[in-house]
Tab-separated table of C-alpha atoms in Angstrom:
chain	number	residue	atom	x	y	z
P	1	UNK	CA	-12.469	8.202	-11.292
P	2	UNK	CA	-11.373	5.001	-9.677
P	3	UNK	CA	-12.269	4.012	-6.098
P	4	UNK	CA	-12.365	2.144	-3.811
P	5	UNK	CA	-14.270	1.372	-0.349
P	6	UNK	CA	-13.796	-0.463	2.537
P	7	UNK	CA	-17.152	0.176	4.273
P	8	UNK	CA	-15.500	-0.993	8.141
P	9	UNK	CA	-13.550	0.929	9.460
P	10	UNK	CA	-12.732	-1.690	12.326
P	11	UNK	CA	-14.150	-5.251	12.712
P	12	UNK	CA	-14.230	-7.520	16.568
P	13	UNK	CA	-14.438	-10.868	15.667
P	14	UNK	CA	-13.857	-13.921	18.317
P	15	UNK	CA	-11.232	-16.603	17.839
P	16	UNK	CA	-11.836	-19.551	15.409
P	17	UNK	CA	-14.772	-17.718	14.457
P	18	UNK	CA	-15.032	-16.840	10.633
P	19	UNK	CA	-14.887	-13.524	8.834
P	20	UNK	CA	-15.367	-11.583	5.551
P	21	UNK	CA	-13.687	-7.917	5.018
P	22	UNK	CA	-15.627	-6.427	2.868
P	23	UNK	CA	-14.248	-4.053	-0.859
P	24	UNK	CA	-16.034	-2.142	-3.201
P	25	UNK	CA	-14.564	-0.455	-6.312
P	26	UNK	CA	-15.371	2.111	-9.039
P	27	UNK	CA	-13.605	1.192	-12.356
P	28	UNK	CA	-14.708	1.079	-16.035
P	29	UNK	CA	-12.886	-2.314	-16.710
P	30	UNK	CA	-12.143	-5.672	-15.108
P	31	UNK	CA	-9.478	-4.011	-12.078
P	32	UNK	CA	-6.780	-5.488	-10.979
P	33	UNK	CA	-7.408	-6.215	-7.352
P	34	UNK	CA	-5.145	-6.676	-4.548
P	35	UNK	CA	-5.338	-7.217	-0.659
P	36	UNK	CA	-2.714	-6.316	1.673
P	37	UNK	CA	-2.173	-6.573	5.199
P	38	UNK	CA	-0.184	-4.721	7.693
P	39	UNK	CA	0.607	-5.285	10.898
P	40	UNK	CA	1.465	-3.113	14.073
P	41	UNK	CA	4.345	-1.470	12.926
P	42	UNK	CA	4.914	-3.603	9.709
P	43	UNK	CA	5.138	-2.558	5.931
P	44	UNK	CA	2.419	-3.997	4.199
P	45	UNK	CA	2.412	-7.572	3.140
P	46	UNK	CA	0.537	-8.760	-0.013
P	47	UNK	CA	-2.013	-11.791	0.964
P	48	UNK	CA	-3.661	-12.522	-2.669
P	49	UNK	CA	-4.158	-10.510	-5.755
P	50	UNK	CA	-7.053	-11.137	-8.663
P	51	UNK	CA	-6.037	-10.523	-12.481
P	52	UNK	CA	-8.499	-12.667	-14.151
P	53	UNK	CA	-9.657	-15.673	-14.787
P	54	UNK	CA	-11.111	-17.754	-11.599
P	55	UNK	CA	-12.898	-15.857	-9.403
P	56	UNK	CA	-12.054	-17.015	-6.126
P	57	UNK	CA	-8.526	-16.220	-5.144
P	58	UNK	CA	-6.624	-17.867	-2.545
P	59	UNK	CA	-3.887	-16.435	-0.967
P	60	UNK	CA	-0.766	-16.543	1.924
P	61	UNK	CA	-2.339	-17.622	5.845
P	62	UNK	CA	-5.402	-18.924	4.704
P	63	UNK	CA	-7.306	-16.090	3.445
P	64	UNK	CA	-9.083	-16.091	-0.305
P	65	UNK	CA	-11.084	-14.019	-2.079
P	66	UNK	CA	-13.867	-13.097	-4.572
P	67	UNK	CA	-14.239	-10.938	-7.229
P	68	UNK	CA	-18.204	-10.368	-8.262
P	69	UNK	CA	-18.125	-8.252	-10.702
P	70	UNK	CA	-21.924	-7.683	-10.912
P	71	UNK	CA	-21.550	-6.461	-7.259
P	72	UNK	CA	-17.922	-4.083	-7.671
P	73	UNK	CA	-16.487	-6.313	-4.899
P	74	UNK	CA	-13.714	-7.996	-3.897
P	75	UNK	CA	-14.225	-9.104	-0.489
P	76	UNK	CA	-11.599	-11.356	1.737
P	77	UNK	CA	-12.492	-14.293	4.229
P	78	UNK	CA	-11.218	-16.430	5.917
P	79	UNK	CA	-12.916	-19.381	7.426
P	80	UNK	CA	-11.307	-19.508	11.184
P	81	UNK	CA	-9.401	-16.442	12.568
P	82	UNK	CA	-6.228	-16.850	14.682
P	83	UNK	CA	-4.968	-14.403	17.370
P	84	UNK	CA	-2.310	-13.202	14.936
P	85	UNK	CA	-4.607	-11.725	12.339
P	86	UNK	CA	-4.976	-8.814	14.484
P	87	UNK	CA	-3.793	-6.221	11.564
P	88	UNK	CA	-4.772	-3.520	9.317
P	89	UNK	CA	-5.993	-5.081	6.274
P	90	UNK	CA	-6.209	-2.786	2.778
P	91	UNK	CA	-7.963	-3.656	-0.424
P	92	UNK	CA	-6.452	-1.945	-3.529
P	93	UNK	CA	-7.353	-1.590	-7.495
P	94	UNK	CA	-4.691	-1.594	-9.520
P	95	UNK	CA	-4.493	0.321	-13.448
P	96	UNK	CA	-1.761	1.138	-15.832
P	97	UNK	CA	0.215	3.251	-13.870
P	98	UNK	CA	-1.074	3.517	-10.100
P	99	UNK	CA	-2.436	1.082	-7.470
P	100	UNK	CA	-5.511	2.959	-5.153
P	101	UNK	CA	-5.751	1.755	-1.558
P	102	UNK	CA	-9.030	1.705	0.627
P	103	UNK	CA	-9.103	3.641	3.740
P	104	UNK	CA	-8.310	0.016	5.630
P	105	UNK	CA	-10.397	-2.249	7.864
P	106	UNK	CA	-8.752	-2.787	11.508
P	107	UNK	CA	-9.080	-6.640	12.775
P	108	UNK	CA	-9.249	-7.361	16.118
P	109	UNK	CA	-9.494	-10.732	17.737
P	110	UNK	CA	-11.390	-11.158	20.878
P	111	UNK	CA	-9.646	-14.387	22.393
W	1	UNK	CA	16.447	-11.789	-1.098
W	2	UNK	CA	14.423	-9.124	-2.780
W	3	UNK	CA	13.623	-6.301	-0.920
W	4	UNK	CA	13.173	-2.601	-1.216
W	5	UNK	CA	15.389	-1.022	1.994
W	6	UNK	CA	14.120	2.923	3.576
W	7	UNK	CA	16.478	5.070	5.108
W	8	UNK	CA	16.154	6.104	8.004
W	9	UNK	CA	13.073	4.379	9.443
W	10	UNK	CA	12.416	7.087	11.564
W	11	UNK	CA	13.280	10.785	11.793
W	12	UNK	CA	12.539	13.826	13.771
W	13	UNK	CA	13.223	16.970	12.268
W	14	UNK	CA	12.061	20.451	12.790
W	15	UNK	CA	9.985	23.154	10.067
W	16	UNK	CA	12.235	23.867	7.283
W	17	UNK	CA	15.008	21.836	7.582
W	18	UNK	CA	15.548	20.061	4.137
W	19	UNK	CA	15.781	16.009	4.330
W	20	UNK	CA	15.972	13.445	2.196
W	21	UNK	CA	14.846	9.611	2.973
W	22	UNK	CA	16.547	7.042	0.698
W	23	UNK	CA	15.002	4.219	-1.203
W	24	UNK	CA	16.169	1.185	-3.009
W	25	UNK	CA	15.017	-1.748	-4.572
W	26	UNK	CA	17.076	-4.952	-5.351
W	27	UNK	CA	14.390	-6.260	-8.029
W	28	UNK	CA	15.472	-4.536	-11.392
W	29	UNK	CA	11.697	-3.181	-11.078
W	30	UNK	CA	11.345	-0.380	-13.411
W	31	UNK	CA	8.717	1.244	-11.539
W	32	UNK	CA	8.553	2.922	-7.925
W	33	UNK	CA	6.368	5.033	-5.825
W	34	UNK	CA	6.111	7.004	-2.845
W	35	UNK	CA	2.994	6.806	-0.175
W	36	UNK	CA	2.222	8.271	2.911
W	37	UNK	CA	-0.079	6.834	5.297
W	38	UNK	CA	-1.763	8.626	7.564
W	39	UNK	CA	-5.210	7.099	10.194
W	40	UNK	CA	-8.456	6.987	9.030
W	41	UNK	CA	-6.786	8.130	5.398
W	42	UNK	CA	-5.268	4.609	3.974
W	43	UNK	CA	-2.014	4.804	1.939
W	44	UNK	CA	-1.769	8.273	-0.522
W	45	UNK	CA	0.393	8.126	-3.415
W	46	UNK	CA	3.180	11.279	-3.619
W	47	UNK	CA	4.867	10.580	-6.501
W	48	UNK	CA	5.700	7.853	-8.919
W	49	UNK	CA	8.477	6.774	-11.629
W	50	UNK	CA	7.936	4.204	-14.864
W	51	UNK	CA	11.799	4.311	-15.446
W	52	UNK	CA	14.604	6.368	-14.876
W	53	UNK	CA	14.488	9.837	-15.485
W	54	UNK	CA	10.591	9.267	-15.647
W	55	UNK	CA	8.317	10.517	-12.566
W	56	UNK	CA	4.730	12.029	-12.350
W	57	UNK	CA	2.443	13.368	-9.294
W	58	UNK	CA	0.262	11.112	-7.207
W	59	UNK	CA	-2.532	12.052	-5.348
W	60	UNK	CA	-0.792	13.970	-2.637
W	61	UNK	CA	3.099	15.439	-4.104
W	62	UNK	CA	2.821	19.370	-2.767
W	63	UNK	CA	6.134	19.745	-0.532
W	64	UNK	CA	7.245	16.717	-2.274
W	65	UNK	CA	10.190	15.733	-4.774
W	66	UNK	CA	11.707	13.127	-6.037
W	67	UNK	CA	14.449	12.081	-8.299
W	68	UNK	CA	15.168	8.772	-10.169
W	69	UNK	CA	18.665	8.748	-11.871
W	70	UNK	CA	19.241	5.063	-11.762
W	71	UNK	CA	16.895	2.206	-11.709
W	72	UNK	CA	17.631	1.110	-8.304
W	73	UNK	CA	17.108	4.206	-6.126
W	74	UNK	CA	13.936	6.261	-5.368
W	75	UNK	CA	14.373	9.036	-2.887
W	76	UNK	CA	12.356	11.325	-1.354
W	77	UNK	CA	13.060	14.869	-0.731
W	78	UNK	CA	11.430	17.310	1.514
W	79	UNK	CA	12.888	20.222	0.905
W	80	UNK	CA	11.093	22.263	3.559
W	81	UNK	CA	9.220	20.052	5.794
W	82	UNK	CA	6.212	21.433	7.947
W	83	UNK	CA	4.312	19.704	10.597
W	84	UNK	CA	1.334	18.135	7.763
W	85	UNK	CA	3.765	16.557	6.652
W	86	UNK	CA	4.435	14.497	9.817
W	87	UNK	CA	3.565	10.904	8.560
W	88	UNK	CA	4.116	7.004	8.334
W	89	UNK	CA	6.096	6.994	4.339
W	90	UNK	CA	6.881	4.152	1.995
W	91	UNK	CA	8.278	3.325	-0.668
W	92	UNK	CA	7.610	0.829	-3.586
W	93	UNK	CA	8.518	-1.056	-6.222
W	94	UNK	CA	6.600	-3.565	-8.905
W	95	UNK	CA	6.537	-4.937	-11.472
W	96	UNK	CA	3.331	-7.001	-13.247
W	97	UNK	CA	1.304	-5.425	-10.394
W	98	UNK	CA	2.956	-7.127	-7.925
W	99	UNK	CA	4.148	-4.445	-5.538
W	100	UNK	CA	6.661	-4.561	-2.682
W	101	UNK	CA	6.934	-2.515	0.370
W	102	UNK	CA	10.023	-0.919	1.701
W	103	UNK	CA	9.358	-1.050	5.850
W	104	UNK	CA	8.417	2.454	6.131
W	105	UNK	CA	9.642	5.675	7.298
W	106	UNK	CA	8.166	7.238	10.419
W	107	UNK	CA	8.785	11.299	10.217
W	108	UNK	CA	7.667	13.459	12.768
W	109	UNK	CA	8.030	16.959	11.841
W	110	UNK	CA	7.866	19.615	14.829
C-alpha cells in the first residue's frame, strides 16, 4: 500500500539559515508528488508538485524540490528561511483516484 | 477567482444532533473529497466523488456521508455526530492532480 513519511515531526531552524524537510514514499510507480503548506489557521496551500520529467522542482516563496527515486524521496528546501515560513508543511503522493498526506513537519523560526 | 467555499467554518454541536457542512467548488472540477485533520495524524480522507452521482470511502468514512447531485456541490453529512468526530474538515476539489482547498471547517462535537 502507498505511503508516505515525514520522519520530523517538528523542525527549529534560525532565520536566513537554510533548510530541507525531509519525504519518503512507498509506491510501485513513478508517484505523483506534491508539497503543501498550511499555516496557523489556514487551508492548505500548494507550494510545488513533481509529475515527471526534471527532477528538481521549484515552486511558490522560494522553495524547490527533489525527487530521487533511487532513495523514495521527495524532500523540500529552501536556501534562506524567513520569519513567515513558520507553518505546517505536508508532503503528499498522489494516484488515480486519491492523494495520501504525511503526518506533517511543523517549522519554526527562531529569529 | 476559483475557489472551493465551506460552510460554516466552525460549528459546535452536541452528540446526535444531525448536521450537514456545505461545499462548493467554482472550477467545473469533476472530482472532490472530504478530509479531516486531526494533530500528530496529517489530513485523512472520508470520502471521495469522480463525478456526480459517483462517491467511494476514504480512509476514515464511518459516521460519514456524502452526496454529490451536481458537479458543483460536495457536502458532508453527519448524521449523528459523537465527540471522535470533533475535528479540523476540508473539502477539495482537482483536477490533473492539482488540488484545491476549501478553508476548513472547525467542528467541535460535545
Amino acid at each position: 500500500a502507498q505511503s508516505v513519511t515525514q520522519p520530523d515531526i517538528h523542525i527549529t531552524v534560525s532565520e536566513g539559515a537554510s533548510l530541507e524537510l525531509r519525504c519518503n514514499y512507498s509506491y510501485g510507480a513513478t508517484p505523483y508528488l506534491f508539497w503543501y503548506v498550511q499555516s496557523p489557521g489556514q487551508g492548505l496551500q500548494l507550494l510545488l508538485k513533481y509529475f515527471s520529467g526534471d527532477t528538481l522542482v521549484q515552486g511558490i516563496k522560494g522553495f524547490e524540490a527533489e525527487f530521487k527515486r533511487s532513495q523514495s524521496s521527495f524532500n523540500l528546501r529552501k536556501p534562506s528561511v524567513h520569519w513567515s515560513d513558520a507553518a505546517e508543511y505536508f508532503c503528499a503522493v498522489g494516484e488515480n483516484d486519491k492523494i495520501i498526506f504525511g503526518k506533517g513537519t511543523r517549522l519554526h523560526i527562531l529569529p | 477567482e476559483a475557489q472551493v467555499t465551506q460552510n460554516p467554518r466552525y460549528l459546535i454541536t452536541v452528540t446526535g444532533k444531525k448536521l450537514t457542512v456545505t461545499c462548493s467548488q467554482n472550477m467545473n472540477h469533476e472530482y472532490m473529497s472530504w478530509y479531516r485533520q486531526d494533530p500528530g495524524l496529517g489530513l485523512r480522507q472520508i470520502y471521495y466523488s469522480m463525478n456526480v452521482e459517483v462517491t467511494d470511502k476514504g480512509d476514515v468514512p464511518e459516521g460519514y456521508k456524502v452526496s454529490r447531485k451536481e458537479k458543483r456541490n460536495f457536502p458532508l453529512i453527519l448524521e449523528s455526530p459523537s465527540p471522535n468526530q470533533t475535528s479540523l474538515y476540508f473539502c477539495a476539489s482537482r483536477t490533473s492532480y492539482e488540488q484545491y482547498f476549501g478553508p476548513g471547517t472547525r467542528l467541535t462535537v460535545t
